[in-house]
XYZ file of N, CA, C and O in Angstrom:
344
model
N 46.784 -69.419 27.380
C 45.800 -69.223 26.322
C 46.500 -68.849 25.046
O 47.317 -67.926 25.049
N 46.254 -69.592 23.989
C 46.824 -69.233 22.697
C 45.819 -68.404 21.893
O 44.704 -68.111 22.344
N 46.178 -68.041 20.684
C 45.377 -67.130 19.880
C 43.997 -67.791 19.549
O 42.957 -67.103 19.616
N 43.974 -69.056 19.238
C 42.737 -69.769 18.947
C 41.787 -69.754 20.137
O 40.574 -69.542 19.990
N 42.306 -69.984 21.327
C 41.523 -69.961 22.533
C 41.005 -68.535 22.821
O 39.854 -68.370 23.278
N 41.828 -67.537 22.534
C 41.421 -66.153 22.724
C 40.260 -65.812 21.743
O 39.253 -65.179 22.152
N 40.365 -66.228 20.506
C 39.302 -65.987 19.539
C 38.033 -66.650 19.980
O 36.947 -66.022 19.942
N 38.100 -67.873 20.462
C 36.931 -68.579 20.943
C 36.292 -67.835 22.137
O 35.070 -67.690 22.207
N 37.120 -67.422 23.075
C 36.609 -66.701 24.245
C 35.981 -65.349 23.850
O 34.902 -64.988 24.386
N 36.580 -64.615 22.928
C 35.987 -63.385 22.450
C 34.634 -63.635 21.776
O 33.673 -62.914 21.980
N 34.572 -64.661 20.963
C 33.323 -65.028 20.280
C 32.244 -65.323 21.302
O 31.081 -64.840 21.144
N 32.523 -66.097 22.317
C 31.539 -66.459 23.336
C 31.116 -65.243 24.162
O 29.917 -65.025 24.396
N 32.073 -64.436 24.598
C 31.777 -63.310 25.467
C 31.085 -62.170 24.742
O 30.306 -61.429 25.357
N 31.371 -61.979 23.444
C 30.802 -60.847 22.717
C 29.598 -61.283 21.845
O 29.021 -60.440 21.149
N 29.325 -62.554 21.794
C 28.222 -63.026 20.993
C 28.516 -62.891 19.494
O 27.636 -62.574 18.693
N 29.750 -63.135 19.099
C 30.180 -63.071 17.727
C 30.453 -64.438 17.149
O 30.551 -65.402 17.883
N 30.459 -64.529 15.813
C 30.864 -65.787 15.194
C 32.365 -65.910 15.332
O 33.044 -64.915 15.657
N 32.872 -67.102 15.107
C 34.333 -67.275 15.196
C 35.067 -66.437 14.180
O 36.119 -65.873 14.474
N 34.471 -66.302 12.992
C 35.130 -65.473 11.939
C 35.165 -63.991 12.360
O 36.198 -63.298 12.176
N 34.085 -63.512 12.926
C 34.056 -62.098 13.391
C 35.029 -61.892 14.531
O 35.718 -60.912 14.590
N 35.050 -62.832 15.461
C 35.951 -62.723 16.587
C 37.426 -62.768 16.142
O 38.265 -62.038 16.650
N 37.737 -63.647 15.187
C 39.104 -63.734 14.646
C 39.472 -62.401 14.017
O 40.606 -61.906 14.202
N 38.545 -61.826 13.226
C 38.846 -60.535 12.619
C 39.050 -59.442 13.674
O 39.949 -58.591 13.496
N 38.301 -59.444 14.738
C 38.430 -58.465 15.822
C 39.800 -58.659 16.530
O 40.481 -57.658 16.815
N 40.156 -59.879 16.866
C 41.418 -60.135 17.539
C 42.596 -59.752 16.614
O 43.554 -59.094 17.055
N 42.514 -60.103 15.330
C 43.569 -59.721 14.398
C 43.723 -58.254 14.283
O 44.838 -57.716 14.228
N 42.565 -57.533 14.238
C 42.585 -56.053 14.137
C 43.252 -55.460 15.390
O 44.045 -54.520 15.281
N 42.936 -56.001 16.555
C 43.484 -55.496 17.804
C 45.004 -55.735 17.819
O 45.780 -54.818 18.195
N 45.442 -56.897 17.441
C 46.866 -57.238 17.428
C 47.593 -56.334 16.426
O 48.674 -55.812 16.713
N 47.050 -56.146 15.247
C 47.639 -55.298 14.254
C 47.697 -53.848 14.685
O 48.711 -53.154 14.449
N 46.700 -53.391 15.375
C 46.689 -52.001 15.862
C 47.752 -51.781 16.942
O 48.449 -50.768 16.926
N 47.879 -52.725 17.854
C 48.917 -52.617 18.870
C 50.298 -52.672 18.274
O 51.160 -51.831 18.595
N 50.520 -53.575 17.322
C 51.810 -53.708 16.644
C 52.150 -52.416 15.892
O 53.286 -51.941 15.968
N 51.177 -51.843 15.162
C 51.415 -50.623 14.426
C 51.765 -49.444 15.355
O 52.636 -48.636 15.077
N 51.063 -49.350 16.466
C 51.352 -48.279 17.417
C 52.739 -48.405 17.992
O 53.460 -47.415 18.122
N 53.150 -49.643 18.329
C 54.498 -49.840 18.846
C 55.538 -49.499 17.834
O 56.594 -48.874 18.140
N 55.323 -49.898 16.557
C 56.298 -49.597 15.522
C 56.410 -48.117 15.295
O 57.470 -47.604 14.931
N 55.323 -47.373 15.531
C 55.334 -45.906 15.369
C 55.942 -45.236 16.564
O 56.079 -44.016 16.567
N 56.289 -46.006 17.594
C 56.915 -45.417 18.757
C 55.958 -44.987 19.855
O 56.315 -44.353 20.845
N 54.674 -45.319 19.680
C 53.661 -44.967 20.687
C 53.619 -45.994 21.825
O 54.037 -47.127 21.622
N 53.088 -45.556 22.952
C 52.898 -46.438 24.084
C 51.457 -46.938 24.019
O 50.546 -46.161 23.701
N 51.196 -48.222 24.316
C 49.863 -48.765 24.323
C 49.483 -49.119 25.773
O 50.206 -49.821 26.455
N 48.324 -48.578 26.220
C 47.890 -48.810 27.565
C 46.481 -49.364 27.551
O 45.587 -48.796 26.933
N 46.329 -50.493 28.207
C 44.983 -51.043 28.467
C 44.805 -50.887 29.969
O 45.422 -51.613 30.761
N 43.991 -49.874 30.388
C 43.927 -49.532 31.796
C 43.645 -50.717 32.693
O 42.739 -51.501 32.448
N 44.436 -50.817 33.727
C 44.315 -51.859 34.702
C 44.923 -53.186 34.326
O 45.013 -54.116 35.113
N 45.284 -53.364 33.015
C 45.763 -54.620 32.543
C 47.231 -54.560 32.211
O 48.060 -55.337 32.834
N 47.662 -53.722 31.276
C 49.046 -53.715 30.858
C 49.394 -52.363 30.146
O 48.484 -51.724 29.549
N 50.615 -51.977 30.261
C 51.184 -50.886 29.476
C 52.362 -51.461 28.702
O 53.216 -52.144 29.285
N 52.364 -51.235 27.376
C 53.394 -51.758 26.524
C 54.092 -50.588 25.815
O 53.403 -49.709 25.268
N 55.385 -50.557 25.843
C 56.114 -49.493 25.224
C 57.436 -50.009 24.626
O 57.989 -51.015 25.072
N 57.920 -49.306 23.615
C 59.207 -49.641 23.012
C 60.220 -48.684 23.564
O 60.025 -47.473 23.599
N 61.349 -49.232 24.068
C 62.425 -48.409 24.626
C 63.722 -48.737 23.885
O 63.914 -49.822 23.410
N 64.623 -47.795 23.918
C 65.929 -47.970 23.298
C 66.890 -48.495 24.364
O 67.028 -47.924 25.410
N 67.542 -49.581 24.063
C 68.603 -50.124 24.952
C 69.919 -49.645 24.407
O 70.257 -49.836 23.257
N 70.678 -48.992 25.258
C 71.969 -48.425 24.862
C 72.988 -49.514 24.497
O 72.911 -50.637 25.014
N 73.959 -49.141 23.642
C 75.084 -50.050 23.374
C 75.901 -50.252 24.645
O 75.963 -49.351 25.470
N 76.455 -51.420 24.771
C 77.253 -51.726 25.963
C 78.301 -52.774 25.658
O 78.247 -53.435 24.650
N 79.224 -52.929 26.613
C 80.257 -53.933 26.485
C 79.833 -55.150 27.302
O 79.441 -55.016 28.468
N 79.907 -56.343 26.708
C 79.553 -57.545 27.383
C 80.724 -58.539 27.379
O 81.816 -58.167 26.878
N 80.513 -59.647 27.955
C 81.584 -60.666 27.996
C 81.045 -61.970 27.426
O 80.007 -62.458 27.847
N 81.805 -62.546 26.462
C 81.453 -63.872 25.925
C 81.691 -64.875 27.022
O 82.842 -65.054 27.494
N 80.679 -65.589 27.503
C 80.870 -66.526 28.613
C 81.793 -67.706 28.291
O 82.378 -68.287 29.224
N 81.890 -68.064 27.029
C 82.767 -69.189 26.662
C 84.252 -68.826 26.653
O 85.106 -69.555 27.116
N 84.546 -67.635 26.050
C 85.933 -67.234 25.867
C 86.378 -66.177 26.854
O 87.566 -65.860 26.885
N 85.450 -65.575 27.575
C 85.724 -64.467 28.516
C 86.194 -63.213 27.781
O 86.717 -62.287 28.397
N 86.095 -63.204 26.473
C 86.467 -62.073 25.627
C 85.399 -60.993 25.700
O 84.213 -61.268 25.722
N 85.853 -59.730 25.777
C 84.903 -58.600 25.784
C 84.367 -58.414 24.365
O 85.105 -58.517 23.411
N 83.033 -58.197 24.328
C 82.401 -57.992 23.016
C 81.531 -56.710 23.113
O 81.109 -56.314 24.209
N 81.314 -56.096 21.995
C 80.479 -54.908 21.918
C 79.078 -55.295 21.543
O 78.849 -55.912 20.520
N 78.122 -54.976 22.408
C 76.699 -55.282 22.151
C 76.057 -54.013 21.603
O 76.096 -52.988 22.270
N 75.514 -54.065 20.406
C 74.965 -52.814 19.807
C 73.649 -52.387 20.471
O 72.985 -53.140 21.135
N 73.310 -51.126 20.263
C 72.059 -50.573 20.744
C 70.908 -51.212 20.012
O 71.050 -51.618 18.875
N 69.743 -51.345 20.633
C 68.575 -51.910 20.012
C 67.329 -51.488 20.711
O 67.363 -51.000 21.847
N 66.221 -51.672 20.029
C 64.919 -51.361 20.614
C 64.378 -52.651 21.252
O 64.495 -53.755 20.692
N 63.756 -52.492 22.437
C 63.160 -53.617 23.124
C 61.728 -53.237 23.546
O 61.442 -52.037 23.768
N 60.872 -54.216 23.673
C 59.512 -53.981 24.132
C 59.452 -54.238 25.651
O 59.943 -55.218 26.128
N 58.855 -53.290 26.370
C 58.734 -53.371 27.812
C 57.277 -53.511 28.191
O 56.415 -52.817 27.650
N 56.988 -54.404 29.087
C 55.614 -54.624 29.548
C 55.530 -54.255 31.060
O 56.409 -54.603 31.817
N 54.507 -53.529 31.404
C 54.241 -53.195 32.835
C 52.844 -53.674 33.157
O 51.878 -53.215 32.578
N 52.782 -54.598 34.110
C 51.475 -55.167 34.507
C 50.638 -54.131 35.214
O 51.143 -53.364 36.034
N 49.340 -54.119 34.928
C 48.390 -53.263 35.590
C 47.907 -53.868 36.886
O 48.097 -55.056 37.163
N 47.242 -53.063 37.696
C 46.793 -53.534 39.017
C 45.703 -54.602 38.977
O 45.565 -55.400 39.873
N 44.964 -54.681 37.879
C 43.871 -55.667 37.778
C 44.309 -56.937 37.073
O 43.502 -57.857 36.910
N 45.580 -57.030 36.683
C 46.037 -58.167 35.906
C 45.939 -59.486 36.673
O 45.520 -60.497 36.132
N 46.262 -59.456 37.927
C 46.251 -60.677 38.729
C 45.227 -60.602 39.821
O 45.048 -59.675 40.442
């Protein structure tokens, strides 16, 4: 399902116009994005938990040259599926 299909499904299920459903989906996406950028965890009970975690710096190996390289620390998004997801 892509964003357009999601908007259409929300419109049908909630009895909204496509414009209202698009605004609702955009607001939800923006709210989740803002919460993650602020370092908060987002939980939709039974569906998914999304959190930003810090990945530590580490030493890796370039597969072409076998040379050791330093991989810097970075933030990554982690998803944990809820029990009702599938």
